[in-house]
XYZ file of C-alpha atoms in Angstrom:
207
model
C 3.540 35.584 -97.555
C 3.027 39.056 -96.463
C 5.504 41.230 -94.601
C 3.405 40.876 -91.416
C 3.196 37.141 -91.772
C 6.880 36.752 -92.142
C 7.462 39.056 -89.032
C 4.742 37.179 -87.120
C 6.279 33.796 -87.918
C 9.763 34.975 -86.939
C 8.546 36.302 -83.547
C 6.158 33.463 -82.669
C 8.852 31.727 -80.793
C 7.734 29.246 -78.044
C 4.653 31.047 -76.930
C 2.398 28.460 -78.647
C -0.894 28.926 -80.136
C -3.942 26.669 -79.380
C -6.668 26.339 -81.866
C -10.039 24.631 -81.369
C -11.413 22.979 -84.503
C -15.199 22.452 -84.839
C -16.671 20.251 -87.571
C -20.201 21.294 -88.669
C -21.389 17.694 -89.093
C -22.232 14.872 -86.728
C -21.493 12.137 -89.248
C -18.945 9.714 -88.131
C -17.009 9.874 -91.457
C -17.727 13.483 -92.217
C -15.432 14.991 -94.862
C -15.322 18.106 -92.738
C -13.994 16.200 -89.774
C -11.443 14.607 -92.011
C -10.409 18.016 -93.204
C -9.874 19.208 -89.681
C -7.774 16.149 -88.931
C -5.675 16.989 -91.989
C -5.335 20.592 -90.612
C -4.207 19.255 -87.397
C -1.485 17.127 -89.077
C -0.110 20.173 -91.159
C -0.443 23.051 -88.785
C 2.417 25.506 -88.822
C 5.096 25.374 -86.152
C 3.942 26.721 -82.825
C 0.153 25.866 -83.618
C -1.570 22.965 -81.922
C -5.075 22.151 -83.361
C -7.523 20.220 -81.081
C -10.572 18.787 -82.945
C -13.723 18.850 -80.810
C -15.817 15.859 -81.451
C -18.720 16.183 -79.064
C -21.218 18.539 -80.748
C -23.779 15.802 -80.732
C -24.048 16.221 -76.884
C -25.014 19.904 -77.386
C -28.786 20.105 -76.862
C -31.042 22.409 -78.959
C -30.849 25.957 -77.456
C -33.528 26.619 -74.911
C -33.487 29.571 -72.679
C -35.357 27.721 -70.084
C -32.687 24.976 -70.180
C -30.079 27.630 -69.828
C -31.621 29.140 -66.796
C -32.413 25.883 -65.215
C -28.955 24.530 -65.617
C -27.175 27.817 -64.606
C -25.677 28.665 -67.965
C -26.264 25.431 -69.918
C -25.807 21.706 -69.469
C -22.434 20.182 -68.826
C -21.624 19.604 -72.511
C -22.230 23.313 -73.234
C -20.164 24.384 -70.314
C -17.258 22.219 -71.340
C -17.337 23.567 -74.904
C -17.515 27.192 -73.695
C -14.579 26.568 -71.520
C -12.601 25.003 -74.454
C -13.442 28.007 -76.695
C -12.445 30.563 -73.967
C -9.046 28.918 -73.541
C -8.304 28.632 -77.195
C -6.442 31.328 -79.087
C -8.609 30.745 -82.131
C -11.462 28.719 -83.645
C -11.120 26.794 -86.876
C -14.586 25.871 -88.248
C -15.194 23.394 -91.113
C -18.759 23.456 -92.437
C -20.672 21.285 -94.873
C -23.428 22.962 -96.942
C -27.116 21.838 -96.329
C -29.649 23.420 -98.477
C -27.599 26.279 -99.429
C -26.583 27.196 -95.763
C -24.800 25.780 -92.807
C -26.077 22.794 -90.820
C -28.543 23.279 -87.920
C -26.051 21.684 -85.571
C -23.429 24.310 -86.226
C -25.918 27.300 -85.873
C -27.244 25.770 -82.712
C -23.741 25.516 -81.293
C -22.938 29.098 -82.111
C -26.194 30.073 -80.494
C -25.102 28.547 -77.136
C -21.626 29.963 -77.449
C -22.975 33.496 -78.115
C -24.633 33.753 -74.774
C -23.128 36.397 -72.562
C -23.457 34.534 -69.317
C -21.143 33.778 -67.463
C -18.851 35.477 -69.963
C -18.770 36.120 -73.744
C -16.387 33.503 -75.413
C -16.984 34.440 -79.087
C -16.671 38.276 -78.894
C -13.246 39.105 -80.136
C -12.206 35.522 -80.849
C -10.248 34.968 -83.899
C -12.008 32.620 -86.353
C -11.183 30.843 -89.631
C -13.880 29.327 -91.854
C -13.323 26.536 -94.240
C -15.568 23.817 -95.717
C -15.764 20.794 -97.973
C -18.594 19.292 -100.098
C -18.875 16.327 -102.385
C -20.533 18.716 -104.871
C -18.626 20.720 -107.378
C -19.159 24.166 -105.792
C -17.714 23.464 -102.336
C -19.396 25.357 -99.477
C -19.594 28.977 -100.556
C -23.167 29.706 -99.445
C -22.602 27.928 -96.132
C -19.496 29.752 -95.427
C -21.176 33.036 -96.280
C -24.062 32.143 -93.889
C -21.612 31.176 -91.127
C -19.674 34.446 -91.613
C -22.844 36.465 -91.260
C -23.748 34.655 -88.063
C -20.181 35.052 -86.628
C -20.324 38.826 -87.435
C -23.300 39.079 -85.120
C -21.419 37.301 -82.275
C -18.524 40.083 -82.819
C -15.989 37.377 -83.519
C -12.817 38.367 -85.527
C -13.305 36.305 -88.626
C -10.286 36.088 -90.873
C -11.442 37.624 -94.349
C -8.907 35.788 -96.480
C -7.669 33.389 -97.782
C -10.766 31.299 -98.394
C -10.922 27.638 -98.932
C -13.897 26.217 -100.776
C -13.374 22.406 -101.379
C -15.574 20.613 -103.926
C -15.512 16.939 -105.040
C -13.954 16.186 -101.739
C -14.458 12.510 -101.993
C -11.774 12.433 -104.665
C -9.089 14.109 -102.401
C -8.896 11.589 -99.573
C -7.597 7.995 -99.584
C -9.464 4.982 -98.246
C -7.940 5.620 -94.796
C -9.453 9.167 -94.564
C -6.112 10.861 -95.126
C -5.944 13.968 -97.295
C -3.865 12.859 -100.367
C -4.347 15.812 -102.750
C -1.041 17.883 -102.449
C -2.658 21.045 -104.053
C -5.487 20.996 -101.419
C -2.887 20.293 -98.627
C -0.857 23.239 -99.732
C -3.913 25.551 -99.798
C -4.912 24.299 -96.341
C -1.279 25.090 -95.085
C -1.308 28.489 -96.501
C -4.678 29.171 -94.842
C -3.383 28.047 -91.509
C -0.095 30.177 -91.884
C -2.543 33.193 -92.583
C -4.563 32.239 -89.606
C -1.553 31.982 -87.222
C -0.712 35.534 -88.370
C -4.288 36.695 -87.878
C -4.240 35.421 -84.225
C -0.904 37.174 -83.697
C -2.355 40.450 -85.041
C -5.206 40.184 -82.452
C -2.587 39.662 -79.720
C -0.603 42.727 -80.876
C -3.762 44.826 -81.077
C -4.853 43.618 -77.432
C -1.479 44.620 -76.000
C -1.557 47.922 -77.790
C -5.031 48.951 -76.899
C -6.164 46.679 -74.095
């Protein structure tokens, strides 16, 4: 733990921290959805993680649809509102063909629109991912970070979490049973809490 993380944890108090978690897969039994559920169960004190489960309702981005609906259909507006009210985003991505899934890119395309307000610019984001392959989701996470850079999100640079052979880490009920992975996930969430706090301090200092 860094000195700032220790100070951040001691000063967090009862202010609370709301994190919206987005799984990059629509599959009902997605490993990345289970990873986010595990994150919600082991979040540090003061952090509440809400897993968003409605990406299937987000249509393909179409500027005509955006204009005709006054900023996007209802599912898009609900998600934008959830992102705007969250203190940070936790995104778990699979890796499809050496990149992130189309559903995740499409979601970010909708969220990146300026009207009626920018919800990703300046938003703290942590990126994780799990795969049944041995290499984890390194390339998908790299592609996701590149896209989030274009949206001007505050992407946490480290620690990283690339989970491979994920099918060996969960029990039959979908619970994360591998203690090493759980400890790595907890360490990342602790760092993310500090990353969010750092953004708050900078906002107060320069806002």
